[in-house]
Coordinates of C-alpha atoms in Angstrom, one line a residue:
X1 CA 0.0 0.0 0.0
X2 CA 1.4 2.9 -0.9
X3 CA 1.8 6.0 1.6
X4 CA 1.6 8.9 -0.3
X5 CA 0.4 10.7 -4.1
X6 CA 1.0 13.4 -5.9
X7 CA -3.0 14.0 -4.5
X8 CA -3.0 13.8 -1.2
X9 CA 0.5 16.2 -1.6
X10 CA -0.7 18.7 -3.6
X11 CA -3.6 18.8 -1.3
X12 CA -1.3 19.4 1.7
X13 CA 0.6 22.0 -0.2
X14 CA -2.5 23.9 -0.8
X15 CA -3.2 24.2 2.8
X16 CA 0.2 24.9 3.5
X17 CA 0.2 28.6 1.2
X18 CA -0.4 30.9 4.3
X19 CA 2.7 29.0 6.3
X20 CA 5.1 29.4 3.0
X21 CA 4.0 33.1 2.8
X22 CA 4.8 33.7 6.8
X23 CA 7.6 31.6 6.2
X24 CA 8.8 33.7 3.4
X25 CA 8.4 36.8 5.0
X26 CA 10.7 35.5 8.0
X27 CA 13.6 35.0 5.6
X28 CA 13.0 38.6 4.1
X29 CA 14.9 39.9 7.6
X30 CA 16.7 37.2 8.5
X31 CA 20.6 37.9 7.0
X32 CA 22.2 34.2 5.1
X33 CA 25.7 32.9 6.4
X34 CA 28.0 30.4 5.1
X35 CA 26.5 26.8 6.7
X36 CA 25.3 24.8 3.9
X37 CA 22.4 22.7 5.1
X38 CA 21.4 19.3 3.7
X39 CA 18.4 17.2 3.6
X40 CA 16.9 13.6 1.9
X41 CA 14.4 12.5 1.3
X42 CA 15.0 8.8 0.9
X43 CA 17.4 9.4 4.5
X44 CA 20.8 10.0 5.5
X45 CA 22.2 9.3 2.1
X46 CA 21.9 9.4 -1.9
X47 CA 23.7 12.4 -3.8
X48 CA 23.2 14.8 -0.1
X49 CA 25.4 12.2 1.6
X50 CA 28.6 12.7 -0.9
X51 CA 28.1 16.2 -1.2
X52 CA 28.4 16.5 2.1
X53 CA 31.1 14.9 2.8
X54 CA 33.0 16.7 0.3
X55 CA 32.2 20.0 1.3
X56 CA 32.5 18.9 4.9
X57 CA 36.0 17.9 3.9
X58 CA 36.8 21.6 2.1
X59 CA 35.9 22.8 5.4
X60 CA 32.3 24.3 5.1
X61 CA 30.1 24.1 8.4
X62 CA 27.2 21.7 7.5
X63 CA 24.1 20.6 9.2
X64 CA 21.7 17.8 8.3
X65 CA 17.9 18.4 8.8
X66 CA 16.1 15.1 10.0
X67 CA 12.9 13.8 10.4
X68 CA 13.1 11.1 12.5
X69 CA 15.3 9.6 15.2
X70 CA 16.3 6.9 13.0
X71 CA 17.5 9.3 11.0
X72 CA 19.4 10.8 13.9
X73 CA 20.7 7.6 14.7
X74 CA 22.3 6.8 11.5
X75 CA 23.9 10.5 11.2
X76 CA 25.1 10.0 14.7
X77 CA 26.7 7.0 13.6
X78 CA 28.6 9.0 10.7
X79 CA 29.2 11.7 12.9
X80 CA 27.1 14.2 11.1
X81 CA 25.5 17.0 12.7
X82 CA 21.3 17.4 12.6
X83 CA 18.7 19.5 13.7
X84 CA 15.1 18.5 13.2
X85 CA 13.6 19.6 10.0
X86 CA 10.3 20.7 11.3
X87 CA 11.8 21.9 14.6
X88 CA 12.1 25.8 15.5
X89 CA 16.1 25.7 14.9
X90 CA 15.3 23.6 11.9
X91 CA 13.5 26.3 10.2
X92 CA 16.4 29.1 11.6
X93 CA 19.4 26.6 10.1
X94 CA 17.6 26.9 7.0
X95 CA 16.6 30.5 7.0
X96 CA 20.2 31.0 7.8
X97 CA 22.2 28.7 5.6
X98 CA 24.7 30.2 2.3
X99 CA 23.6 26.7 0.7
X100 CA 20.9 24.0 0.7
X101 CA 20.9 20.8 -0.6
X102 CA 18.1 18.5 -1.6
X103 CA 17.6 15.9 -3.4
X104 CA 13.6 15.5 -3.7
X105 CA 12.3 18.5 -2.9
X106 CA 12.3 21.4 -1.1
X107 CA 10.8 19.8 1.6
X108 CA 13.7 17.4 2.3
X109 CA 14.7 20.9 4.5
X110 CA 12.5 23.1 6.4
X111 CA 10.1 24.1 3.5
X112 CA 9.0 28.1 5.2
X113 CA 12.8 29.2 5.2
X114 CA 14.1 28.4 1.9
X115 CA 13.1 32.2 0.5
X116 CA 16.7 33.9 -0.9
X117 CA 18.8 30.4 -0.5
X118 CA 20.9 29.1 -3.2
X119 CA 19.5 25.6 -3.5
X120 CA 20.9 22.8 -4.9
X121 CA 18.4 20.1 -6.4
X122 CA 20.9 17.2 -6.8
X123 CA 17.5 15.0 -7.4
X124 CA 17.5 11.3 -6.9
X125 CA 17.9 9.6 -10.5
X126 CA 18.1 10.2 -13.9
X127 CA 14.6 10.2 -15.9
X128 CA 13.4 7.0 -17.2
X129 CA 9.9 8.1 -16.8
X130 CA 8.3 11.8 -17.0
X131 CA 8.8 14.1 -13.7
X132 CA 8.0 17.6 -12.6
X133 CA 6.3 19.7 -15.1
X134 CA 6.6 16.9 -17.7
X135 CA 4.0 14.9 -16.3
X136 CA 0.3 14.9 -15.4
X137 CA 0.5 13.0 -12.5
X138 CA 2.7 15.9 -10.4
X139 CA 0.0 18.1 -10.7
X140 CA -3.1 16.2 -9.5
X141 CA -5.3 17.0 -7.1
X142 CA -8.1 15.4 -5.0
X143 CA -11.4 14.7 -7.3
X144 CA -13.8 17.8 -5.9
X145 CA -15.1 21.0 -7.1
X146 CA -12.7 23.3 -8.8
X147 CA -10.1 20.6 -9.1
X148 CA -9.4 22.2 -12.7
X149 CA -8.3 25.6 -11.0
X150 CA -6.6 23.8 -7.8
X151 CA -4.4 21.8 -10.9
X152 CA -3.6 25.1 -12.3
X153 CA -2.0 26.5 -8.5
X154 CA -0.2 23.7 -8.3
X155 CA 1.5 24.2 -11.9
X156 CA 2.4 27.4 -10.6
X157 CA 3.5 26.8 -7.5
X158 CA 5.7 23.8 -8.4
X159 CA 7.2 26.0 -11.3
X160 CA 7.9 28.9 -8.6
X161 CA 9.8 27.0 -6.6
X162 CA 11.4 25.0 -9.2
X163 CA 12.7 28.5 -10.2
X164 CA 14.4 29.1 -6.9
X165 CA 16.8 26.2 -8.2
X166 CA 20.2 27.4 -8.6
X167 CA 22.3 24.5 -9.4
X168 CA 20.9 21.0 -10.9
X169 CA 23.4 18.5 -11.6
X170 CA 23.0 15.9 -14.9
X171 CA 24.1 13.2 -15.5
X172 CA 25.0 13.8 -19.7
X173 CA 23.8 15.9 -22.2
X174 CA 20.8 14.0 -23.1
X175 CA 19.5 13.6 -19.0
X176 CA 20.3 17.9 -19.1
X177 CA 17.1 18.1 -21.6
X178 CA 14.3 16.0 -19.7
X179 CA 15.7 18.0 -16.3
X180 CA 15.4 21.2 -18.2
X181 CA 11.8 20.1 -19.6
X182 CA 10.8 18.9 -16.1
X183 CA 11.7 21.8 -13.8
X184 CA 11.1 24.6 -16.2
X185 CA 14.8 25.6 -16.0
X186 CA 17.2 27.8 -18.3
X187 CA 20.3 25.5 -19.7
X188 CA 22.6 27.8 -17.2
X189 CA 21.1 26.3 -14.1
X190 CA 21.4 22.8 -15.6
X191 CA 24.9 21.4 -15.6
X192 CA 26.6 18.4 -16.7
X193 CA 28.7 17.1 -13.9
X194 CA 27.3 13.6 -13.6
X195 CA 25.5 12.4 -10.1
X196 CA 27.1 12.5 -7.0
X197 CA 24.9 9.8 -5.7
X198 CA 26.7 7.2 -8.7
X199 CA 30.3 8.0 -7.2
X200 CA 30.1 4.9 -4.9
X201 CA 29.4 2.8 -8.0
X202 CA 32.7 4.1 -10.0
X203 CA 35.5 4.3 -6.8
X204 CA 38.4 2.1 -6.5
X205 CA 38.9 -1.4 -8.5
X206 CA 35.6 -3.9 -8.9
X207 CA 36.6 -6.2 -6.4
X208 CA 37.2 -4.0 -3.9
X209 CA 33.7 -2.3 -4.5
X210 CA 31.9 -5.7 -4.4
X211 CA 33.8 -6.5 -1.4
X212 CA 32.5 -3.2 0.4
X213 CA 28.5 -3.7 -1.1
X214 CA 28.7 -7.2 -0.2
X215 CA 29.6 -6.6 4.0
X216 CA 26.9 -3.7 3.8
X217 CA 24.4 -6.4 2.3
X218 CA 25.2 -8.5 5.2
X219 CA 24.6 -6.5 7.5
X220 CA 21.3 -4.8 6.4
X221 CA 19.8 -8.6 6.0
X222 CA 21.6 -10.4 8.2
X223 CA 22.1 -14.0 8.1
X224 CA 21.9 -13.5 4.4
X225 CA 22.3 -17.1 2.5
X226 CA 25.6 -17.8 1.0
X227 CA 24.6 -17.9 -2.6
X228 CA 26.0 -18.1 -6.4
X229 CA 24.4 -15.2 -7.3
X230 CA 21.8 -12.4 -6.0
X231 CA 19.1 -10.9 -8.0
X232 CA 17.2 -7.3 -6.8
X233 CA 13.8 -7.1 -7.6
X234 CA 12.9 -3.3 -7.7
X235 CA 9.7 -1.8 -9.4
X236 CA 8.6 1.4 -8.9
X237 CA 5.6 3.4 -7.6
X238 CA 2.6 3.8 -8.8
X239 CA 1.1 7.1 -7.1
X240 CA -1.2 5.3 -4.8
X241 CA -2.7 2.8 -7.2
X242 CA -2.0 -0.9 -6.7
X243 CA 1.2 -2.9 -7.7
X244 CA 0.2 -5.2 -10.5
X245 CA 3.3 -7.2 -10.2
X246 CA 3.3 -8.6 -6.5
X247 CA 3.4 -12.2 -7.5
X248 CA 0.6 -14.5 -6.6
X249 CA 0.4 -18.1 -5.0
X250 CA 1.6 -19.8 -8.3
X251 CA 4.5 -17.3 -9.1
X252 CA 5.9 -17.6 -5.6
X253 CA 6.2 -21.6 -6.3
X254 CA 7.8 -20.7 -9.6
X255 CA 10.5 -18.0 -7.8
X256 CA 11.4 -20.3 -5.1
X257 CA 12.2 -23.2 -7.3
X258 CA 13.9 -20.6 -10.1
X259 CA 16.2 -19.3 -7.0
X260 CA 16.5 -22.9 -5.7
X261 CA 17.6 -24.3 -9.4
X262 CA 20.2 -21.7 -10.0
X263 CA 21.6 -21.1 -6.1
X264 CA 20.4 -17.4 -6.4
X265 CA 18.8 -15.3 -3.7
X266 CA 16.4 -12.7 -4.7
X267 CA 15.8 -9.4 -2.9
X268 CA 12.9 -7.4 -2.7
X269 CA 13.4 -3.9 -2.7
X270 CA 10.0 -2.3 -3.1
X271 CA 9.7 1.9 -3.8
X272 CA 10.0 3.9 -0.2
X273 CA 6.8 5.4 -1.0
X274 CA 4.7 2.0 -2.1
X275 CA 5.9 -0.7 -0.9
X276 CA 4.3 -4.0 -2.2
X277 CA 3.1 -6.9 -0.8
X278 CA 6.2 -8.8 -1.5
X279 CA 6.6 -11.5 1.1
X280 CA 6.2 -15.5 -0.1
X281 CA 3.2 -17.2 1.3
X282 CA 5.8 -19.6 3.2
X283 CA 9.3 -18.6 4.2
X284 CA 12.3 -19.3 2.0
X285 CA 16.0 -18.3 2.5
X286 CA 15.7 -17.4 -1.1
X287 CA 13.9 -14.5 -1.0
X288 CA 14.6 -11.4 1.9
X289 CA 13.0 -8.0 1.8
X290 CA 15.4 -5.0 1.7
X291 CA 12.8 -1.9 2.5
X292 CA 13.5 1.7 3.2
X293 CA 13.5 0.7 6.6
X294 CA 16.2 -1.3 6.6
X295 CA 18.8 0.9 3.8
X296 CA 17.7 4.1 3.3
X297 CA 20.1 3.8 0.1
X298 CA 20.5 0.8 -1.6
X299 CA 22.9 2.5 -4.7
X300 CA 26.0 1.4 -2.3
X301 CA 25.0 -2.4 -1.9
X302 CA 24.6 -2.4 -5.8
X303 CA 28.2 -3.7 -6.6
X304 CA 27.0 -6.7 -4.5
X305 CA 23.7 -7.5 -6.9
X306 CA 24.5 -9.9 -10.1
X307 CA 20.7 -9.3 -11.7
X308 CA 18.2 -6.5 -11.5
X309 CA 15.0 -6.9 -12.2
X310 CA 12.9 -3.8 -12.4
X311 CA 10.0 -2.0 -14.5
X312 CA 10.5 1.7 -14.4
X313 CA 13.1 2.6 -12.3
X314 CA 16.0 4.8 -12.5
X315 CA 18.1 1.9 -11.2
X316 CA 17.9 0.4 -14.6
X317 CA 20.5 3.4 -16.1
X318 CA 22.7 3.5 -12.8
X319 CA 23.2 -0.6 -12.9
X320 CA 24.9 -0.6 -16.6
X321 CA 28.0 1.6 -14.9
X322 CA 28.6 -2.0 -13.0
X323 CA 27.9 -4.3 -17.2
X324 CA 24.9 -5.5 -14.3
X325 CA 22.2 -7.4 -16.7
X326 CA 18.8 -6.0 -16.3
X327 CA 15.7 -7.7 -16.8
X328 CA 12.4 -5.9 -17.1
X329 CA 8.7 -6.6 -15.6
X330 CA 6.3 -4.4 -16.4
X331 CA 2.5 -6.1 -17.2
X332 CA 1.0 -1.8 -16.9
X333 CA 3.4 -0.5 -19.6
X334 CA 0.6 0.7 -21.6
X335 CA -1.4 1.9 -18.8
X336 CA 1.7 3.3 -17.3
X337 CA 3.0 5.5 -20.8
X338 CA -0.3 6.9 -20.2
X339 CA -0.7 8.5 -16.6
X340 CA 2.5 9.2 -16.1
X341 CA 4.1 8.9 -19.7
X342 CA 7.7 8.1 -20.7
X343 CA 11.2 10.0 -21.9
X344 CA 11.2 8.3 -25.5
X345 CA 9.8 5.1 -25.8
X346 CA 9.9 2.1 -23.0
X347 CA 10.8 -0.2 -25.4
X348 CA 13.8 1.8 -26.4
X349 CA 14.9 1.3 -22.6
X350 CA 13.6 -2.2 -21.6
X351 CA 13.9 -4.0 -25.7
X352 CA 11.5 -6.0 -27.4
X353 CA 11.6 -8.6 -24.5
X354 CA 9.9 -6.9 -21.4
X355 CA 8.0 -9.4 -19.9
X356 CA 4.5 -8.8 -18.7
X357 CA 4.4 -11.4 -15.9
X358 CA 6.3 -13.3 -13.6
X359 CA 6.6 -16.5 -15.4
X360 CA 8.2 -14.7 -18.4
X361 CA 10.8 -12.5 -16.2
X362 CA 11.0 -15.8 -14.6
X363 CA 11.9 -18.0 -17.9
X364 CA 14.6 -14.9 -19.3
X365 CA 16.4 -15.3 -15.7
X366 CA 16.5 -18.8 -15.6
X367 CA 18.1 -18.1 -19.1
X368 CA 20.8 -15.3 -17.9
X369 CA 21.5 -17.7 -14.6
X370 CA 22.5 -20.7 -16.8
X371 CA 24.0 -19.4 -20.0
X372 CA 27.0 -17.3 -19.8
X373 CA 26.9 -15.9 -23.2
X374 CA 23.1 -15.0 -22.4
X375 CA 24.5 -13.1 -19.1
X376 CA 27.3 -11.3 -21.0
X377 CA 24.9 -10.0 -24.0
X378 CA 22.2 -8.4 -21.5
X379 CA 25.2 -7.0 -19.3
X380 CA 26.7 -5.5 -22.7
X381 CA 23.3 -4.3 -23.2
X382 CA 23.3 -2.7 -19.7
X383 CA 26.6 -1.1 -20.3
X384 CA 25.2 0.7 -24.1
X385 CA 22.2 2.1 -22.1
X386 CA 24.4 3.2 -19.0
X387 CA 26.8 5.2 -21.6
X388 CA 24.2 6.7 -23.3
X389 CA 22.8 8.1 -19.9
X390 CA 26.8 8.7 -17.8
X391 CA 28.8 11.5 -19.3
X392 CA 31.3 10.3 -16.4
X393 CA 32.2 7.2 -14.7
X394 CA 35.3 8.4 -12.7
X395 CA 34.1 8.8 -9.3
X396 CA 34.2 12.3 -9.4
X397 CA 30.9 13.6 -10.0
X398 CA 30.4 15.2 -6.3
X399 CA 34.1 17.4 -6.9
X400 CA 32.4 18.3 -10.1
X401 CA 29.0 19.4 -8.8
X402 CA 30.9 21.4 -5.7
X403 CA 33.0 22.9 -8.7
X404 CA 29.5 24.0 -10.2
X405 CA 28.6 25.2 -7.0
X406 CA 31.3 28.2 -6.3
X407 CA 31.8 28.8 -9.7
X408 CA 28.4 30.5 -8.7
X409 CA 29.5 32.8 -6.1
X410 CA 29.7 30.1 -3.0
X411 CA 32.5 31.1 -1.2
X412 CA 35.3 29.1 -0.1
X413 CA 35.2 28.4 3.8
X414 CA 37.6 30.6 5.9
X415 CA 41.0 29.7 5.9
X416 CA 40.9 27.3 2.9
X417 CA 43.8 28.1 0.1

């Protein structure tokens, strides 16, 4: 069941206008510094995470705005500093801070003190499907009288803020256009630098990654079964509407005896805002459940995954910097193109072979598992799609973006050469 839509949002942000415009006001009289402040909304991690770090490590004063103690736990742990987003000194961080970071929205940081901030949108994946401004589904609105006119406020307040953006990183040239299209942006705020979030995917030699992702894995799932090889299952959300892929009865034989056949494991790594009803009928050492709850970031672990299997998700670009094979399941392509629509075609992305149910993902696995030439061609194919998508595989994408950054007028903390 998923836990939120772009209704129920929009809805909330409606309600929210006299806040914002107090908010806004506020930041009118209240004089910026030099902190940069950073926020997630997938956690303590994706693109915020390396930024941080690196401008942490150039010797800017950083804060990290929370929203949970879990949150505040794992930050501890890394020994970041946090404030609570929501909190009184959450909203004076922000109304204070040279720089903020986000990486979903401006709400990943106290929303009523972002007025006059340079923001960074470092967003949370390259395109496959159509975002922001680009597709109907951002803009919906709860079915009731007026909707038409509520739709239009929301276009406009979704393209104000967007226009607040100062700096949005891209992955290449052709991700710059669909970002540009989504946000309603001039090409000067769009810049190619690649994704910080990917540098974890690109640093050091293979093995050594693998090694790394693979002692994450086992500790996010621990007592995870010593296996040949370990498939991620991740589809995507669906704005509230039901997951047509959660397997039934049947498939779940058919999965457990695939995983069984070919010593594989699969994990389940359902969207953090719809997460599926993905657990067998009967337990099985095969199949383990990696939620939001348990990684906020799964991008670091991907070194450790030999398959993905998704439908939509952004993961399906980022995997091909690894030559990962990717399989695709997606039985509401059609249905899919049209409420929230595509970049290009979905065939271009997924081929001619998508399947549309279980037992056909199912049958092209079994395939990849037990044929090395078959593994090799759909890694290859990975790899062709990745390049077409990363300008940069060099693990420098975050030195690039902070580059970006005070080429802009940030200025250098005090006392660095």
């Amino acid at each position: 069941m998923a836990s939120f839509s772009f209704g129920s949002g929009n809805a909330a942000k409606l309600l929210r206008i006299p806040l914002s415009l107090a908010g806004r006001l506020g930041t009118l009289v209240v004089p910026r510094g030099d902190r940069w402040v950073f926020g997630c909304g997938a956690g303590i991690g994706d693109g915020a995470l390396a930024l941080h770090r690196y401008a942490t490590a150039q010797g800017h004063e950083a804060v990290w705005l929370t929203r949970s103690q879990r949150e505040d736990d794992e930050a501890a742990a890394l020994g970041i500093r946090t404030l609570r987003r929501s909190s009184i000194r959450g909203w004076w961080a922000t109304a204070r801070a040279g720089v903020l970071v986000v990486t979903h929205g401006l709400g990943d940081i106290n929303r009523y003190a972002d007025g006059g901030g340079f923001i960074v949108q470092l967003w949370h994946g390259i395109p496959l499907k159509r975002i922001g401004l680009d597709s109907p589904a951002t803009t919906q609105v709860p079915n009731v009288p007026g909707s038409a006119i509520l739709r239009r406020a929301i276009a406009i307040l979704y393209r104000a803020a967007a226009q607040r953006i100062r700096v949005l990183p891209a992955a290449s040239d052709r991700s710059r256009g669909r970002l540009e299209s989504a946000f309603g942006l001039p090409s000067d705020r769009v810049v190619v630098t690649g994704e910080p979030r990917v540098d974890v995917l690109s640093e050091g030699p293979p093995e050594e990654r693998r090694a790394r992702a693979s002692a994450r894995l086992r500790t996010a799932l621990d007592g995870l079964a010593e296996t040949s090889r370990v498939v991620l299952y991740a589809p995507t959300w669906r704005d509230g509407a039901a997951d047509p892929a959660v397997p039934s009865a049947d498939d779940w034989v058919r999965i457990v005896r695939v995983l069984e056949e070919c010593d594989a494991t699969l994990i389940i790594r359902s969207h953090p805002l719809g997460e599926g009803g993905y657990v067998p009928p009967l337990p099985s050492r095969r199949v383990r459940t990696l939620g939001s709850s348990v990684l906020a970031d799964v991008t670091p672990v991907l070194p450790a995954v030999d398959v993905l299997i998704t439908d939509y998700s952004s993961l399906a670009y980022d995997v091909g910097l690894l030559a990962m094979p990717v399989l695709f399941l997606a039985p509401d392509a059609e249905e899919y193109a049209h409420s929230r629509g595509f970049y290009g075609r979905f065939r271009d992305v997924a081929g001619a072979d998508a399947a549309s149910s279980w037992p056909d993902v199912l049958e092209q696995l079994e395939g990849l598992l037990s044929d090395e030439a078959a593994f090799t061609e759909r890694a290859a194919r990975s790899a062709t799609l990745s390049a077409e998508m990363h300008a940069f595989r060099d693990g420098r994408n975050t030195e690039r973006v902070y580059g970006a950054i005070r080429a802009r007028g940030i200025r250098a903390p005090k006392g660095a050469v």
